Structure formats: C-alpha cells, structure tokens
mmCIF file of C-alpha atoms in Angstrom:
data_model
loop_
_atom_site.group_PDB
_atom_site.id
_atom_site.type_symbol
_atom_site.label_atom_id
_atom_site.label_comp_id
_atom_site.label_asym_id
_atom_site.label_seq_id
_atom_site.Cartn_x
_atom_site.Cartn_y
_atom_site.Cartn_z
ATOM 1 C CA MET W 209 194.033 70.495 -141.582
ATOM 2 C CA GLU W 210 193.059 73.824 -139.900
ATOM 3 C CA VAL W 211 189.863 75.357 -138.738
ATOM 4 C CA LEU W 212 188.089 77.922 -141.324
ATOM 5 C CA THR W 213 187.959 81.405 -139.914
ATOM 6 C CA GLU W 214 186.173 82.912 -142.824
ATOM 7 C CA ALA W 215 184.424 81.846 -145.970
ATOM 8 C CA ARG W 216 186.327 79.703 -148.550
ATOM 9 C CA ALA W 217 185.370 78.617 -152.264
ATOM 10 C CA PHE W 218 184.625 75.076 -152.228
ATOM 11 C CA PRO W 219 186.000 73.950 -155.963
ATOM 12 C CA GLU W 220 185.021 71.162 -158.005
ATOM 13 C CA THR W 221 187.530 68.295 -158.150
ATOM 14 C CA GLY W 222 185.577 65.938 -160.375
ATOM 15 C CA ARG W 223 184.569 63.651 -157.383
ATOM 16 C CA PRO W 224 181.733 64.314 -154.649
ATOM 17 C CA ARG W 225 182.589 67.189 -152.364
ATOM 18 C CA ARG W 226 182.964 66.224 -148.519
ATOM 19 C CA VAL W 227 183.210 68.345 -145.445
ATOM 20 C CA GLY W 228 183.793 67.407 -141.696
ATOM 21 C CA VAL W 229 181.781 69.435 -139.011
ATOM 22 C CA SER W 230 182.610 69.267 -135.718
ATOM 23 C CA SER W 231 180.451 70.497 -132.705
ATOM 24 C CA PHE W 232 181.771 70.817 -129.103
ATOM 25 C CA GLY W 233 179.136 71.369 -126.461
ATOM 26 C CA VAL W 234 179.711 72.691 -123.266
ATOM 27 C CA SER W 235 178.432 69.884 -121.484
ATOM 28 C CA GLY W 236 180.798 67.865 -122.965
ATOM 29 C CA THR W 237 178.721 66.335 -125.863
ATOM 30 C CA ASN W 238 180.476 66.440 -129.042
ATOM 31 C CA SER W 239 179.331 65.731 -132.547
ATOM 32 C CA HIS W 240 181.308 64.840 -135.527
ATOM 33 C CA VAL W 241 179.690 64.626 -138.811
ATOM 34 C CA ILE W 242 180.974 64.061 -142.560
ATOM 35 C CA LEU W 243 178.503 65.579 -145.250
ATOM 36 C CA GLU W 244 178.962 64.453 -148.788
ATOM 37 C CA GLN W 245 177.518 66.290 -151.976
ATOM 38 C CA ALA W 246 174.382 64.841 -152.948
ATOM 39 C CA PRO W 247 174.211 63.258 -156.561
ATOM 40 C CA ASP W 248 172.682 65.618 -159.373
ATOM 41 C CA GLN W 249 169.063 65.114 -160.081
ATOM 42 C CA PRO W 250 167.902 65.297 -163.361
ATOM 43 C CA ALA W 251 165.544 68.366 -163.983
ATOM 44 C CA ALA W 252 161.960 68.142 -164.219
ATOM 45 C CA GLU W 253 160.481 68.382 -167.799
ATOM 46 C CA PRO W 254 158.274 71.532 -168.007
ATOM 47 C CA GLY W 255 154.667 70.529 -167.100
ATOM 48 C CA GLU W 256 155.709 67.286 -165.065
ATOM 49 C CA ASP W 257 154.046 67.060 -161.876
ATOM 50 C CA LEU W 258 153.183 64.552 -159.150
ATOM 51 C CA ALA W 259 149.752 62.904 -159.444
ATOM 52 C CA PRO W 260 147.395 64.466 -157.039
ATOM 53 C CA PRO W 261 146.572 62.573 -153.892
ATOM 54 C CA ALA W 262 143.323 60.772 -153.635
ATOM 55 C CA SER W 263 142.391 62.248 -150.340
ATOM 56 C CA VAL W 264 143.417 65.996 -148.827
ATOM 57 C CA PRO W 265 142.978 67.774 -145.623
ATOM 58 C CA TRP W 266 141.430 70.941 -145.322
ATOM 59 C CA VAL W 267 142.362 72.776 -142.165
ATOM 60 C CA LEU W 268 140.246 75.672 -140.790
ATOM 61 C CA SER W 269 140.538 77.262 -137.561
ATOM 62 C CA ALA W 270 139.006 80.807 -136.001
ATOM 63 C CA LYS W 271 138.454 82.583 -132.805
ATOM 64 C CA THR W 272 134.877 81.838 -132.354
ATOM 65 C CA PRO W 273 132.505 79.064 -134.007
ATOM 66 C CA ALA W 274 130.717 81.737 -135.933
ATOM 67 C CA ALA W 275 133.883 82.931 -137.548
ATOM 68 C CA LEU W 276 134.773 79.346 -138.234
ATOM 69 C CA ARG W 277 131.485 78.868 -140.320
ATOM 70 C CA ALA W 278 131.970 82.258 -141.852
ATOM 71 C CA GLN W 279 135.418 81.163 -143.000
ATOM 72 C CA ALA W 280 134.079 77.904 -144.583
ATOM 73 C CA ARG W 281 131.655 80.077 -146.385
ATOM 74 C CA ARG W 282 134.223 82.161 -147.826
ATOM 75 C CA LEU W 283 136.394 78.998 -148.574
ATOM 76 C CA LEU W 284 133.562 77.763 -150.768
ATOM 77 C CA SER W 285 133.115 80.739 -152.628
ATOM 78 C CA GLY W 286 136.848 80.757 -153.707
ATOM 79 C CA VAL W 287 138.017 77.223 -154.499
ATOM 80 C CA ASP W 288 136.338 76.849 -158.011
ATOM 81 C CA GLY W 289 138.909 75.670 -160.719
ATOM 82 C CA VAL W 290 141.892 75.339 -157.908
ATOM 83 C CA ARG W 291 143.313 71.926 -157.183
ATOM 84 C CA PRO W 292 142.216 70.590 -153.696
ATOM 85 C CA VAL W 293 145.903 70.119 -152.798
ATOM 86 C CA ASP W 294 146.987 73.598 -153.551
ATOM 87 C CA VAL W 295 143.813 74.960 -151.425
ATOM 88 C CA GLY W 296 145.184 72.439 -148.465
ATOM 89 C CA PHE W 297 148.576 73.730 -148.722
ATOM 90 C CA SER W 298 147.672 77.290 -148.582
ATOM 91 C CA LEU W 299 145.129 76.923 -145.311
ATOM 92 C CA LEU W 300 148.267 75.296 -143.701
ATOM 93 C CA SER W 301 149.955 78.643 -143.878
ATOM 94 C CA ARG W 302 147.158 80.464 -141.974
ATOM 95 C CA SER W 303 147.195 81.058 -138.063
ATOM 96 C CA VAL W 304 145.843 78.521 -135.799
ATOM 97 C CA PHE W 305 143.254 79.460 -133.235
ATOM 98 C CA GLU W 306 141.202 77.805 -130.582
ATOM 99 C CA HIS W 307 137.954 76.665 -132.692
ATOM 100 C CA ARG W 308 139.237 74.286 -135.770
ATOM 101 C CA ALA W 309 137.970 71.846 -138.181
ATOM 102 C CA VAL W 310 139.670 69.626 -140.672
ATOM 103 C CA VAL W 311 137.482 68.291 -143.779
ATOM 104 C CA VAL W 312 139.137 65.333 -145.514
ATOM 105 C CA GLY W 313 138.313 63.826 -148.843
ATOM 106 C CA ASP W 314 138.440 64.306 -152.455
ATOM 107 C CA GLY W 315 137.405 67.369 -154.393
ATOM 108 C CA SER W 316 133.603 66.748 -154.219
ATOM 109 C CA ALA W 317 133.682 65.526 -150.642
ATOM 110 C CA LEU W 318 135.775 68.479 -149.351
ATOM 111 C CA ARG W 319 133.093 70.999 -150.653
ATOM 112 C CA ALA W 320 130.486 68.945 -149.376
ATOM 113 C CA GLY W 321 132.071 68.748 -145.781
ATOM 114 C CA VAL W 322 132.942 72.435 -145.898
ATOM 115 C CA GLY W 323 129.437 73.191 -146.868
ATOM 116 C CA ALA W 324 128.223 71.292 -143.727
ATOM 117 C CA LEU W 325 130.738 73.131 -141.630
ATOM 118 C CA ALA W 326 129.470 76.595 -143.294
ATOM 119 C CA SER W 327 125.791 75.697 -142.580
ATOM 120 C CA GLY W 328 126.282 74.622 -139.037
ATOM 121 C CA ASP W 329 125.292 70.942 -140.080
ATOM 122 C CA SER W 330 128.739 69.552 -138.670
ATOM 123 C CA ALA W 331 130.269 70.702 -135.513
ATOM 124 C CA PRO W 332 134.097 71.610 -135.590
ATOM 125 C CA GLY W 333 136.391 68.480 -135.381
ATOM 126 C CA LEU W 334 137.202 66.108 -138.418
ATOM 127 C CA VAL W 335 134.533 65.920 -141.118
ATOM 128 C CA SER W 336 135.050 63.242 -143.443
ATOM 129 C CA GLY W 337 133.643 62.838 -146.915
ATOM 130 C CA SER W 338 133.694 59.861 -149.458
ATOM 131 C CA GLY W 339 137.553 58.880 -149.730
ATOM 132 C CA GLY W 340 138.001 60.211 -146.466
ATOM 133 C CA VAL W 341 140.301 58.983 -143.740
ATOM 134 C CA GLY W 342 138.925 55.542 -143.469
ATOM 135 C CA SER W 343 141.096 52.675 -142.262
ATOM 136 C CA ARG W 344 144.196 54.753 -142.836
ATOM 137 C CA VAL W 345 144.228 56.623 -139.436
ATOM 138 C CA VAL W 346 147.228 56.098 -137.210
ATOM 139 C CA PHE W 347 147.301 57.488 -133.783
ATOM 140 C CA VAL W 348 150.984 58.428 -132.713
ATOM 141 C CA PHE W 349 151.418 59.003 -129.221
ATOM 142 C CA PRO W 350 154.422 61.346 -127.982
ATOM 143 C CA GLY W 351 156.522 60.465 -124.914
ATOM 144 C CA GLN W 352 157.735 62.501 -122.255
ATOM 145 C CA GLY W 353 158.546 65.997 -123.008
ATOM 146 C CA ALA W 354 155.153 66.598 -124.648
ATOM 147 C CA GLN W 355 153.561 67.742 -121.564
ATOM 148 C CA TRP W 356 152.729 71.363 -120.371
ATOM 149 C CA ALA W 357 151.105 72.841 -117.487
ATOM 150 C CA ALA W 358 147.161 72.910 -117.547
ATOM 151 C CA MET W 359 147.054 70.388 -120.442
ATOM 152 C CA ALA W 360 143.780 68.801 -121.201
ATOM 153 C CA VAL W 361 142.180 70.843 -118.400
ATOM 154 C CA GLY W 362 139.776 72.644 -120.653
ATOM 155 C CA LEU W 363 138.571 69.287 -122.259
ATOM 156 C CA LEU W 364 138.218 67.994 -118.826
ATOM 157 C CA GLU W 365 135.750 70.554 -118.151
ATOM 158 C CA SER W 366 134.125 70.475 -121.449
ATOM 159 C CA SER W 367 133.988 67.089 -122.933
ATOM 160 C CA GLY W 368 131.865 64.365 -120.977
ATOM 161 C CA VAL W 369 133.814 61.792 -122.987
ATOM 162 C CA PHE W 370 137.083 62.873 -122.334
ATOM 163 C CA ALA W 371 136.357 63.216 -118.711
ATOM 164 C CA ARG W 372 134.902 59.931 -118.563
ATOM 165 C CA ARG W 373 137.522 58.067 -119.625
ATOM 166 C CA LEU W 374 140.017 60.052 -117.867
ATOM 167 C CA GLY W 375 138.067 59.332 -114.477
ATOM 168 C CA GLU W 376 138.567 55.613 -115.569
ATOM 169 C CA CYS W 377 142.237 56.041 -115.755
ATOM 170 C CA ALA W 378 142.069 57.536 -112.303
ATOM 171 C CA ALA W 379 140.247 54.782 -110.921
ATOM 172 C CA VAL W 380 142.903 52.424 -111.865
ATOM 173 C CA LEU W 381 146.111 54.666 -111.135
ATOM 174 C CA ASP W 382 145.381 56.450 -107.993
ATOM 175 C CA PRO W 383 145.702 53.494 -105.777
ATOM 176 C CA LEU W 384 148.936 52.394 -107.533
ATOM 177 C CA THR W 385 150.436 55.663 -107.387
ATOM 178 C CA GLY W 386 149.355 57.360 -103.986
ATOM 179 C CA TRP W 387 148.272 60.523 -105.600
ATOM 180 C CA SER W 388 145.290 61.825 -107.789
ATOM 181 C CA LEU W 389 145.290 62.085 -111.506
ATOM 182 C CA LEU W 390 142.829 64.530 -111.759
ATOM 183 C CA GLU W 391 144.418 66.607 -109.277
ATOM 184 C CA ALA W 392 147.769 66.373 -111.020
ATOM 185 C CA VAL W 393 145.918 67.424 -114.530
ATOM 186 C CA ARG W 394 143.995 70.259 -113.112
ATOM 187 C CA SER W 395 146.909 71.706 -111.169
ATOM 188 C CA GLY W 396 149.948 70.764 -113.482
ATOM 189 C CA THR W 397 152.128 70.076 -110.335
ATOM 190 C CA GLY W 398 154.563 67.158 -110.451
ATOM 191 C CA PHE W 399 155.200 67.336 -114.074
ATOM 192 C CA ASP W 400 158.901 67.309 -113.427
ATOM 193 C CA ARG W 401 158.789 63.909 -111.616
ATOM 194 C CA VAL W 402 158.888 60.996 -114.179
ATOM 195 C CA ASP W 403 156.576 58.910 -111.877
ATOM 196 C CA VAL W 404 153.877 61.591 -112.325
ATOM 197 C CA VAL W 405 154.277 62.780 -115.813
ATOM 198 C CA GLN W 406 154.552 59.143 -117.686
ATOM 199 C CA PRO W 407 151.093 58.162 -115.898
ATOM 200 C CA VAL W 408 149.515 61.713 -116.567
ATOM 201 C CA LEU W 409 150.604 61.508 -120.466
ATOM 202 C CA PHE W 410 149.084 57.832 -120.673
ATOM 203 C CA ALA W 411 146.040 58.803 -118.955
ATOM 204 C CA VAL W 412 145.615 61.832 -121.298
ATOM 205 C CA MET W 413 146.494 60.028 -124.601
ATOM 206 C CA VAL W 414 144.067 57.305 -123.817
ATOM 207 C CA SER W 415 141.242 59.860 -123.240
ATOM 208 C CA LEU W 416 142.122 61.814 -126.047
ATOM 209 C CA ALA W 417 141.895 58.724 -128.147
ATOM 210 C CA GLU W 418 138.707 57.932 -126.897
ATOM 211 C CA LEU W 419 137.265 61.511 -127.606
ATOM 212 C CA TRP W 420 138.524 61.014 -131.280
ATOM 213 C CA ARG W 421 136.984 57.575 -131.779
ATOM 214 C CA TRP W 422 133.623 59.429 -130.347
ATOM 215 C CA LEU W 423 134.069 61.729 -133.113
ATOM 216 C CA GLY W 424 134.210 58.986 -135.944
ATOM 217 C CA VAL W 425 138.198 58.995 -136.126
ATOM 218 C CA VAL W 426 138.833 55.029 -135.608
ATOM 219 C CA PRO W 427 142.480 54.312 -135.885
ATOM 220 C CA ALA W 428 143.902 51.319 -137.844
ATOM 221 C CA ALA W 429 146.709 51.229 -135.534
ATOM 222 C CA VAL W 430 148.379 53.053 -132.392
ATOM 223 C CA VAL W 431 151.876 53.400 -132.135
ATOM 224 C CA GLY W 432 154.285 55.403 -130.150
ATOM 225 C CA HIS W 433 154.857 55.811 -126.219
#
C-alpha cells in the first residue's frame, strides 16, 4: 500500500471497485472512509419521466414591493404551455432579494396566486391556492449555529405579531436569565455564550412560527431544536 502522488487508472476487475480515503486534520481529528462503486442503474427509456408533483412552489423575490408585483405580471405572461414544476425549478435559480413571495398549488392555483400578487390583492408572503400547503407543512427549527448579529431586528421593528410574541418570551425569560432578551436581539451581543444564544434562538423561532401562523401557514408538526 502506498500514497498516490499522481492520477492513476482505476481498472475494472469484474467486481465493485473500492477506494480508501483518509483525511488527517490539523486539530487531530481524523476520518477514514471506504467508498464502493455504486451498482449500475438501467438507463431510462426515451420519454420516461416522473409524475409531476400535485403541488409546486413558485418563489419570487425583488428589491421593492412594486418590482415584486411587476415580476409576477411578467411571470404570468410567460408560463402558458410550460410545466409548473419546470417554472418552479427555474425560479429557484434566480437571485434572492428582500421582498419575497411563495405561491404554492397546482397549475391553476399557481396562476391564480401569482395573479393576486400581480394585482396587489395579496401581500408578499406565502400564497396558497387549492391543493396548496394544507396539513403537510412542518416547521424545522435549527439549533445553535443558525444565529447571526442583528437577526430578527427588522421583524421586531416592523411586525406587531412577531414583536408581541417575542415580548411574551421576554416576560418569561428575563427573570430567569438575568438579562434582557429584547436587548440581546437588538444588540446581537452575547451570542458567543451558550446561555444567551440558546434562549434567544428559542424565542426568535417561536416568534417566527407565530408570524407564519398569522399569515396562514399552520404546521402539522414542529421538529428540531
């Protein structure tokens, strides 16, 4: 056995090819993995395709609310004859800006939701038509490491629903922690301390969930941290 110093051919021998990979970290953390060749998969027949999903998300974003409505109008003018799933895939490749909306549903519901957004009848957020998100929504809360300085400050100042629930969390947490939850969120200080960042993350996620519920996104389950 020897360490390779240059590329080498990996010949077929009539059995699955296997290779060992060793990684040695500066900190002393090592990883040793054996990779095995995957079995051959039969080629798909020409024209064979997966059944399209019953419900598809279309994600739109723009720098201003007016630009978001304009994008919705442009989208409506160019989706005739295109599969909803292909439109959704293409929209996910676009840049993401501050003002966003997600329309969820089947073909007709998607067009109706985008139409409502284009006309200003629906606010940015999640718009669901028939066959929309329903009871299949699950909230997944991440753990420590998802935080950043000034997170949620914009919502705290602009969303009464979010601010009220965060205030309720503060009323419970402040006497137990000895520091101000609202001040920690606004300043972003103390996030390097586990006894600060854990309660802050909990409160922010609970408040986000309340905002989503107010917008009509009610989860069937909540999992995670």
